[in-house]
PDB file of C-alpha atoms in Angstrom:
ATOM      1  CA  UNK A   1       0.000   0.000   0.000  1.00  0.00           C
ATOM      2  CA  UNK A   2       0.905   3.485  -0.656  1.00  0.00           C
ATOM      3  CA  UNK A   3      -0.701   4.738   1.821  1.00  0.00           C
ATOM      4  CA  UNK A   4      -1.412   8.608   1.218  1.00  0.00           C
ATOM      5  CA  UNK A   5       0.208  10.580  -1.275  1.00  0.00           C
ATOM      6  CA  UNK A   6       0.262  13.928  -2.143  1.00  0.00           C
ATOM      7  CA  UNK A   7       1.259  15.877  -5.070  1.00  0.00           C
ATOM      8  CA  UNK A   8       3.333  18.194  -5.692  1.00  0.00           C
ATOM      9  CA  UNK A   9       5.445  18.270  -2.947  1.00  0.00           C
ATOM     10  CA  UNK A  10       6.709  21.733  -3.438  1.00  0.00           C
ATOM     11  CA  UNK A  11       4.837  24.415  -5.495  1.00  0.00           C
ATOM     12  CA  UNK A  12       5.236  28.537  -5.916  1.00  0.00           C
ATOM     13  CA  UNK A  13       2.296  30.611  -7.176  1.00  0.00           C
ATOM     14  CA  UNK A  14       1.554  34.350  -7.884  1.00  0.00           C
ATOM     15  CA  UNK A  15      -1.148  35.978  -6.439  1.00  0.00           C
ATOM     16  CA  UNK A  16      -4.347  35.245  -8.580  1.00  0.00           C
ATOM     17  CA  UNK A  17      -3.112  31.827  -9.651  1.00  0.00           C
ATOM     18  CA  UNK A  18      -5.358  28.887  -9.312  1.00  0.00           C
ATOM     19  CA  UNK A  19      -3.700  25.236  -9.222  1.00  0.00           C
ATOM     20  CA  UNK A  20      -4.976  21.952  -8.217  1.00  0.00           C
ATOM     21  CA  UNK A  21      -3.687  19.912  -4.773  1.00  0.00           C
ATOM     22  CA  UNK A  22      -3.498  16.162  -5.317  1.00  0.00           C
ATOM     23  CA  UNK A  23      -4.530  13.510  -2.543  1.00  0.00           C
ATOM     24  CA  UNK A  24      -4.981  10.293  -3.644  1.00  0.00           C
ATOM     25  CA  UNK A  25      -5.388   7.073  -0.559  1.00  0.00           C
ATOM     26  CA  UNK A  26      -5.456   3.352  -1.643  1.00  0.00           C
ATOM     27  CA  UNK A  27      -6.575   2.055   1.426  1.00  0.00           C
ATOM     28  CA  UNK A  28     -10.642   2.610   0.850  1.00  0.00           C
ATOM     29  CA  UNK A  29     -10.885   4.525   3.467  1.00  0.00           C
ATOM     30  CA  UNK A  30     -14.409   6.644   3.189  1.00  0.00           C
ATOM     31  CA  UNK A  31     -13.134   9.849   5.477  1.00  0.00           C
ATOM     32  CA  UNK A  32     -10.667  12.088   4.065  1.00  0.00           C
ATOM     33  CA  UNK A  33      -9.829  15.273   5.106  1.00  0.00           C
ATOM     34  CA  UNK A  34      -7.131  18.476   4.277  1.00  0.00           C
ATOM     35  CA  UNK A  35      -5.052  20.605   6.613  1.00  0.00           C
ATOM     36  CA  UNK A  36      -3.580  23.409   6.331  1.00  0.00           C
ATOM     37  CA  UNK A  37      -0.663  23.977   8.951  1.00  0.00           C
ATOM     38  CA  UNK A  38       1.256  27.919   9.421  1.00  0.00           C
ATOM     39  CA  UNK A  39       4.642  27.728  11.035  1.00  0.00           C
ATOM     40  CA  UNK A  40       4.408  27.105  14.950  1.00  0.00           C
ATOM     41  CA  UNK A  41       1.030  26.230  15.062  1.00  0.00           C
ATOM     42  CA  UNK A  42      -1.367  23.468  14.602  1.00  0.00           C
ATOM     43  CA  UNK A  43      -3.584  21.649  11.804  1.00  0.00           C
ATOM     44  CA  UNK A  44      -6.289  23.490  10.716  1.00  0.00           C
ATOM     45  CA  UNK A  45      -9.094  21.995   8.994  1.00  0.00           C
ATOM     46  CA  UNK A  46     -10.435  23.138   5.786  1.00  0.00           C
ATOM     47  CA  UNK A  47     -12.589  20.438   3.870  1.00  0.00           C
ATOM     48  CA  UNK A  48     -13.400  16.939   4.725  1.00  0.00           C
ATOM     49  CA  UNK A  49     -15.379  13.902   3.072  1.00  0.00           C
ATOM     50  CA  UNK A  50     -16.986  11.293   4.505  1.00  0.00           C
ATOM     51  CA  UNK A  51     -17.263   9.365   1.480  1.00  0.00           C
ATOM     52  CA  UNK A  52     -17.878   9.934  -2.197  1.00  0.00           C
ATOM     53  CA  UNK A  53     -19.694  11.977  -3.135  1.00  0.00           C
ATOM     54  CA  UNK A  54     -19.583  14.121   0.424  1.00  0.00           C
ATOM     55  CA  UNK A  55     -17.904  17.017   1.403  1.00  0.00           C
ATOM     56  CA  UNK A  56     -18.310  19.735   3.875  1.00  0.00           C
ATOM     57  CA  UNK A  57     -16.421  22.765   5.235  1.00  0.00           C
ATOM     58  CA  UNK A  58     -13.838  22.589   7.844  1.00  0.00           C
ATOM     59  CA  UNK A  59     -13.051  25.271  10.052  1.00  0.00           C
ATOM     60  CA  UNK A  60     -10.777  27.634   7.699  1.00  0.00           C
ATOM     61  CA  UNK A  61     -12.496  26.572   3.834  1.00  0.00           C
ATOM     62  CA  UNK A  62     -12.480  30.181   2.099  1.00  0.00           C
ATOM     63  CA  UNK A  63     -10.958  30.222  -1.312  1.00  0.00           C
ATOM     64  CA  UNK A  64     -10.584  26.539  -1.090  1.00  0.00           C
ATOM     65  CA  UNK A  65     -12.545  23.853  -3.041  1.00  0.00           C
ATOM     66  CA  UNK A  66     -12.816  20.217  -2.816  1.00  0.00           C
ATOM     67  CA  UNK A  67     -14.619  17.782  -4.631  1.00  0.00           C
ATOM     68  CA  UNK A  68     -15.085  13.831  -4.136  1.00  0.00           C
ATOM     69  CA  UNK A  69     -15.871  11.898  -7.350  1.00  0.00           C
ATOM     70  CA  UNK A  70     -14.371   8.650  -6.291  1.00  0.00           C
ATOM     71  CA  UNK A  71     -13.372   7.184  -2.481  1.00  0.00           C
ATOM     72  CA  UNK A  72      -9.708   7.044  -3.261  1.00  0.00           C
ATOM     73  CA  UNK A  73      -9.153  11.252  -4.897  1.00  0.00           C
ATOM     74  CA  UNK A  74      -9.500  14.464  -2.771  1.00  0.00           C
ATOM     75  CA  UNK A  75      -8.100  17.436  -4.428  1.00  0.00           C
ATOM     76  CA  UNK A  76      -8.111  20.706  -3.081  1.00  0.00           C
ATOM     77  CA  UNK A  77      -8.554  23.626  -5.034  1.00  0.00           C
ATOM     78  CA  UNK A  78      -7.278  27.156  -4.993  1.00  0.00           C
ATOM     79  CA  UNK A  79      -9.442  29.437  -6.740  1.00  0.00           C
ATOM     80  CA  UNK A  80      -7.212  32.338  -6.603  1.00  0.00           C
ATOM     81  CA  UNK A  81      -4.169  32.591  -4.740  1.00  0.00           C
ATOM     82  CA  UNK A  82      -3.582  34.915  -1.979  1.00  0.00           C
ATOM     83  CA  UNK A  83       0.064  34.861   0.194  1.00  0.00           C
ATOM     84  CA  UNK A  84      -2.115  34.583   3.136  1.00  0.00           C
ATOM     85  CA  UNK A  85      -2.398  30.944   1.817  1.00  0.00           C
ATOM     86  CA  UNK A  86       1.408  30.572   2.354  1.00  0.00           C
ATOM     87  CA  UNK A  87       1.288  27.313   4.446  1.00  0.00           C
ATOM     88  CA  UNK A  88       1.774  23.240   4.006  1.00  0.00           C
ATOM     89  CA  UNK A  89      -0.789  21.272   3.272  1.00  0.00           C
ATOM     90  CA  UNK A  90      -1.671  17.721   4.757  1.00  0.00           C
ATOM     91  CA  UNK A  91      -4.395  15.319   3.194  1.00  0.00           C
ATOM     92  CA  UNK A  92      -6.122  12.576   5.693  1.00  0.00           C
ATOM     93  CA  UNK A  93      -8.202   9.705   5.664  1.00  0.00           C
ATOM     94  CA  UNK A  94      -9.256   7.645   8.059  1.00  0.00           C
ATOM     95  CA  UNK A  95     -10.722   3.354   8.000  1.00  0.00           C
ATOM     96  CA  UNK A  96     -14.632   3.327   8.542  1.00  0.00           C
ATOM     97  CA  UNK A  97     -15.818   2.123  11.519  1.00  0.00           C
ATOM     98  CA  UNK A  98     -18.520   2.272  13.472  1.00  0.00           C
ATOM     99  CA  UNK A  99     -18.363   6.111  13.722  1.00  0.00           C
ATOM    100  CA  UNK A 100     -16.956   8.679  11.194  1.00  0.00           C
ATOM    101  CA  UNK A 101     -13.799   8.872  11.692  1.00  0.00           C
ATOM    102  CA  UNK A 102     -11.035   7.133  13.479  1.00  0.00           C
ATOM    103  CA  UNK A 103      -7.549   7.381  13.745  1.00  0.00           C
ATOM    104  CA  UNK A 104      -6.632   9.639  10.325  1.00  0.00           C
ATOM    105  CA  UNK A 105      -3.377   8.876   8.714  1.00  0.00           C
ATOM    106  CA  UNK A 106      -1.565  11.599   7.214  1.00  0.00           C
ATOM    107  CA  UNK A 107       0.106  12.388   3.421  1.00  0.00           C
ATOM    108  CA  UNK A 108       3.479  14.099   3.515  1.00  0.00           C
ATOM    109  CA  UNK A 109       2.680  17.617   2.694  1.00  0.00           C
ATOM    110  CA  UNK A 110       2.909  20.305   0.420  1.00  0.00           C
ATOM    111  CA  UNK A 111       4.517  23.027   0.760  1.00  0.00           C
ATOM    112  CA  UNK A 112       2.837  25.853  -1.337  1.00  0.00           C
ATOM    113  CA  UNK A 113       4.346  29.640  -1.531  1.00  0.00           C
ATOM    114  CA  UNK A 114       1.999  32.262  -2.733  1.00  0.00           C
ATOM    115  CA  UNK A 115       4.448  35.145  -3.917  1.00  0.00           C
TER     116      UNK A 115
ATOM    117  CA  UNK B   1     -17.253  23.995  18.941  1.00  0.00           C
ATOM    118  CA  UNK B   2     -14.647  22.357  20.184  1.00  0.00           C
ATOM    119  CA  UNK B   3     -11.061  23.684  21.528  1.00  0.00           C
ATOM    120  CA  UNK B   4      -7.663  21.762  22.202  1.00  0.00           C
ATOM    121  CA  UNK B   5      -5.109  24.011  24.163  1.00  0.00           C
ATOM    122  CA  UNK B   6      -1.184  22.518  24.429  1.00  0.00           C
ATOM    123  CA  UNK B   7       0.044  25.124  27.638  1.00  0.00           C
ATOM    124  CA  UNK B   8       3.641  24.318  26.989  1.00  0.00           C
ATOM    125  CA  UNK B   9       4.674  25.952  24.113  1.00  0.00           C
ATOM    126  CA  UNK B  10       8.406  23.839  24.477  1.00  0.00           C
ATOM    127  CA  UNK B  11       9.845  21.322  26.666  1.00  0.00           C
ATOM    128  CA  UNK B  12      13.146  19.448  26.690  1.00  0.00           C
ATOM    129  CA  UNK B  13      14.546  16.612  28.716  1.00  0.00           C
ATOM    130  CA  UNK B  14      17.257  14.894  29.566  1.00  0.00           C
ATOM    131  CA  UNK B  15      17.882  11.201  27.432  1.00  0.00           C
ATOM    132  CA  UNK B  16      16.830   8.066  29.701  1.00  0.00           C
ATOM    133  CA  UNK B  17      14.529  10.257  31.676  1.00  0.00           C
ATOM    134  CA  UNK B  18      10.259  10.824  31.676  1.00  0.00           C
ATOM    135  CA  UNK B  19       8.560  13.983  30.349  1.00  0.00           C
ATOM    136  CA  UNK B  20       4.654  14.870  30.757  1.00  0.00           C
ATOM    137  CA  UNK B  21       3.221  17.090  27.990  1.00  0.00           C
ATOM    138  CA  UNK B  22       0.042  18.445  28.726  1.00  0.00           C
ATOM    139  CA  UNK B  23      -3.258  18.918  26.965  1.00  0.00           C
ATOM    140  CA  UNK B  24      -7.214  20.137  27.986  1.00  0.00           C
ATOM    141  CA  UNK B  25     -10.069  20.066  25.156  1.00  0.00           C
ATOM    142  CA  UNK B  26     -13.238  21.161  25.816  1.00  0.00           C
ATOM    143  CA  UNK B  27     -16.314  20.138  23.613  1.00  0.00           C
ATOM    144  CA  UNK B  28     -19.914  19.528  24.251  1.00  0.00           C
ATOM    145  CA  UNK B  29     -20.004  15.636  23.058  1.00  0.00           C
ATOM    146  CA  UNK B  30     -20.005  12.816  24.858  1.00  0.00           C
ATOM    147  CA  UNK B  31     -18.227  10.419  21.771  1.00  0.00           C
ATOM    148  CA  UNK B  32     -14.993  11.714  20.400  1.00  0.00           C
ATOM    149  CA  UNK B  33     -11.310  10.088  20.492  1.00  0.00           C
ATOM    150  CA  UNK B  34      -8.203  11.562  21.439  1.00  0.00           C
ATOM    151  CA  UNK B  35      -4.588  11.345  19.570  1.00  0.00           C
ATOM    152  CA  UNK B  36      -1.484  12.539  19.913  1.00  0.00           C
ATOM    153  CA  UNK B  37       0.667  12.863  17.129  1.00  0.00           C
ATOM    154  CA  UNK B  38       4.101  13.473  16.704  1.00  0.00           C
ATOM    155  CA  UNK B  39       5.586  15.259  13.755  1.00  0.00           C
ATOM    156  CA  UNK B  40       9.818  14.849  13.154  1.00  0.00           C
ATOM    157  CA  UNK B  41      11.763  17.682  11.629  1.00  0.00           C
ATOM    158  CA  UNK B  42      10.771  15.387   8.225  1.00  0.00           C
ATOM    159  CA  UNK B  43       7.429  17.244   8.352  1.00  0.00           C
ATOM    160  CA  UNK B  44       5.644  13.780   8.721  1.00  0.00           C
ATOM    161  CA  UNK B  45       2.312  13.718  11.194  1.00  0.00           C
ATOM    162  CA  UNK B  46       3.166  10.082  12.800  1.00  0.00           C
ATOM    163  CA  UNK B  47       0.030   8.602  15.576  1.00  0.00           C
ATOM    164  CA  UNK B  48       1.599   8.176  18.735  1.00  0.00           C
ATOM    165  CA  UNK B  49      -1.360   7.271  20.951  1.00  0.00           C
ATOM    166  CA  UNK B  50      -5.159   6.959  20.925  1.00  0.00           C
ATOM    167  CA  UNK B  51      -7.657   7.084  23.557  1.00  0.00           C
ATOM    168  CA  UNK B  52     -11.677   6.546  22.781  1.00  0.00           C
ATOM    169  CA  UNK B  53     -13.831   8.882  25.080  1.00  0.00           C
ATOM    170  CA  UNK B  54     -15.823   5.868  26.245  1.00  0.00           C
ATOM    171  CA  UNK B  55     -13.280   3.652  27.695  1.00  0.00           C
ATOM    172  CA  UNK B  56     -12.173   4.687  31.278  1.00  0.00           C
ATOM    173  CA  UNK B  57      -8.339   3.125  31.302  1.00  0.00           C
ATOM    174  CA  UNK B  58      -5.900   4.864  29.940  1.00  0.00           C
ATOM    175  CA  UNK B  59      -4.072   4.192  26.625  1.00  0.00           C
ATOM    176  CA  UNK B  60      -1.009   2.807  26.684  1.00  0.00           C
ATOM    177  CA  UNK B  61       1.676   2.315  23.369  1.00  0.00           C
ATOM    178  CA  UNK B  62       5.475   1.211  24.390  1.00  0.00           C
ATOM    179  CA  UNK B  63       7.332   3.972  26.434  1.00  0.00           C
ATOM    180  CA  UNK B  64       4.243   6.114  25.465  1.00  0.00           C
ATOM    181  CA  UNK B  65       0.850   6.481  27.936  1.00  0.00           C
ATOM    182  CA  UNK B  66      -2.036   8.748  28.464  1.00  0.00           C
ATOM    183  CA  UNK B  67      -3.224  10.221  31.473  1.00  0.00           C
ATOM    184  CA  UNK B  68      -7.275  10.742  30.557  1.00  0.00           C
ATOM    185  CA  UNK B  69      -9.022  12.697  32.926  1.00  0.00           C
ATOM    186  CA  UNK B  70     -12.819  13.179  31.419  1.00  0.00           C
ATOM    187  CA  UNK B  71     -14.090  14.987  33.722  1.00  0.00           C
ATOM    188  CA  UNK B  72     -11.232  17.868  34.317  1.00  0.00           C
ATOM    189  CA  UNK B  73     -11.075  17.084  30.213  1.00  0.00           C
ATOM    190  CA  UNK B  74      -7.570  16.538  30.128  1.00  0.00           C
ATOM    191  CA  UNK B  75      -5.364  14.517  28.160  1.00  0.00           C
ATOM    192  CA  UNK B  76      -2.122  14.494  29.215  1.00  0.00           C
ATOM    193  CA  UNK B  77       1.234  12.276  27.266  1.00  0.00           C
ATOM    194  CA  UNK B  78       4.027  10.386  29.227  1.00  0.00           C
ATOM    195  CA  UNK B  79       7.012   9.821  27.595  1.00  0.00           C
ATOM    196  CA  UNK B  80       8.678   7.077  29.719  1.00  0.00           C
ATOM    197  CA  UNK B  81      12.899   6.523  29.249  1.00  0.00           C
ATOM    198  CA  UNK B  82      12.796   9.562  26.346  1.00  0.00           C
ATOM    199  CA  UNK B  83      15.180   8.482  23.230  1.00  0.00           C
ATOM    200  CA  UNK B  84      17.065  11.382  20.677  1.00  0.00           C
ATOM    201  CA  UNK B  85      14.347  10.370  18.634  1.00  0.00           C
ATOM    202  CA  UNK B  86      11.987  11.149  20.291  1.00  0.00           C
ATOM    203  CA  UNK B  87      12.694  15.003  19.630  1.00  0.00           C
ATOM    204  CA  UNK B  88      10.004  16.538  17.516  1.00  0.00           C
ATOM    205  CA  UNK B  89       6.519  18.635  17.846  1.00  0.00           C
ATOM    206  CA  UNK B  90       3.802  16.832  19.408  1.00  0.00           C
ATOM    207  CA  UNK B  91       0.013  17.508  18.646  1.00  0.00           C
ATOM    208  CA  UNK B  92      -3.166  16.866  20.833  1.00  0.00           C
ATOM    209  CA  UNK B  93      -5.866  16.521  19.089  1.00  0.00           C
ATOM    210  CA  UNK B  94      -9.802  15.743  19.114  1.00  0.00           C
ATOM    211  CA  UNK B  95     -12.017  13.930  16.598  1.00  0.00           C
ATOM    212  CA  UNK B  96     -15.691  14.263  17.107  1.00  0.00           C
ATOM    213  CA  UNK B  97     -17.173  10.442  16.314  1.00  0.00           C
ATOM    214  CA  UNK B  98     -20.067  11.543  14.760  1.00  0.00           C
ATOM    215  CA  UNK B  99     -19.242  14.675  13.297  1.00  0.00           C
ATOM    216  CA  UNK B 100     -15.772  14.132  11.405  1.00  0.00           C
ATOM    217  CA  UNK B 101     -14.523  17.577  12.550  1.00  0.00           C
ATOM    218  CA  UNK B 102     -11.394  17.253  14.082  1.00  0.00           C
ATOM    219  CA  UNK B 103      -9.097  19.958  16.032  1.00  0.00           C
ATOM    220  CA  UNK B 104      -5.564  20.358  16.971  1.00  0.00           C
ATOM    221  CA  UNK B 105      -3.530  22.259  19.578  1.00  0.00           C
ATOM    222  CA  UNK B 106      -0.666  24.353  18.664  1.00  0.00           C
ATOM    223  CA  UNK B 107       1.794  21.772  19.780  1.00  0.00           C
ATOM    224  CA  UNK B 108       4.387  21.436  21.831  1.00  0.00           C
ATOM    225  CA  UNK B 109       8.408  21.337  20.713  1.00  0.00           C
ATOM    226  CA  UNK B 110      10.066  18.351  22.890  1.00  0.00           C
ATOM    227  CA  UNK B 111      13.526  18.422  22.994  1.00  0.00           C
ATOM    228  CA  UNK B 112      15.689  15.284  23.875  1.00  0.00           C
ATOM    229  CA  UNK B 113      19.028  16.393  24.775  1.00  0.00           C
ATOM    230  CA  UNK B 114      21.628  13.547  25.253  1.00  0.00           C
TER     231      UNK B 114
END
């Protein structure tokens, strides 16, 4: 298993830009989930899915996107870049169970720059 | 809405020796789960420990254990014997079991000096 993966792993925008997050899990899990983490602090949650089909807003989802077409994808969209949105990026999921969400295992990042 | 607050912005210890990193949560349900992750200088968010709301003994992983205090609602990480790599940030963090809205604290930077 792959696990999580995210691409790209590094990316630099200008402001007004749009691009397209990758998050891709091959381990059927129906919850996934994106973070967005600023230097010394926590996750923050913008979007999550709990399954196909699914989504809903997190705590910090303006001028993000998501969709959910399929249980393995989750991208994230940017609709227009701001450098406010300077920060890395961590996609989730999590197994099923009998609630929600249960212990969510994490991609590696991306680490976007919005010049 | 729910809250996670890590008091201890840093922390170091000496190797061989326990540290206690602290962490209170407040939310209004009665089913949620508790984690701590730990996340290396590689950037990676690795699960240390998890705890389920519902079951009164405390979690327990290796040289790693919970102290779970529902009512006070804290959540509180032992490292027993710390090792060099154990040096990283640690995260609390709260998951909602219904809901699938989860929250972090800020973290705490652990230090294991040798």
């Amino acid at each position: 298993n792959a696990g999580v993966t995210q691409t790209p792993k590094f990316q630099v925008l200008k402001t007004g830009q749009s691009m397209t997050l990758q998050c891709a899990q091959d381990m059927n899990h129906e919850y996934m989930s994106w973070y967005r983490q600023d230097p010394g602090m926590g996750l923050r949650l913008i979007h999550y899915s709990v399954g196909a089909g699914i989504t809903d807003q997190g705590e910090v989802p303006n001028g993000y996107n998501v969709s959910r077409s399929t249980t393995e994808d989750f991208p994230l969209r940017l609709l227009s870049a701001a450098p406010s949105q300077t920060s890395v990026y961590f996609c989730a999921s999590a197994p099923p169970g009998v609630m929600i969400a249960d212990t969510q295992y994490f991609g590696p990042g991306t680490r976007l720059t919005v010049l | 809405a729910q809250t996670v607050t890590q008091s201890q912005p840093e922390m170091s210890v000496q190797e061989a020796e326990t540290v206690t990193l602290s962490c209170t949560y407040d939310t209004s349900e009665s089913n949620y789960y508790l984690f701590w992750y730990k996340q290396p200088p590689s950037r990676q968010m690795i699960l240390v420990i998890r705890q389920e709301a519902y079951k009164q003994q405390n979690a327990t992983e290796n040289r790693f254990s919970v102290n779970f205090q529902k009512a006070a609602k804290s959540f509180s990480l032992k490292i027993s014997d710390s090792q060099l790599g154990d040096t990283a940030m640690y995260f609390c963090a709260l998951i909602v079991t219904n809901a699938g809205k989860s929250t972090f604290g800020d973290g705490t930077t652990l230090t294991v000096k040798p």
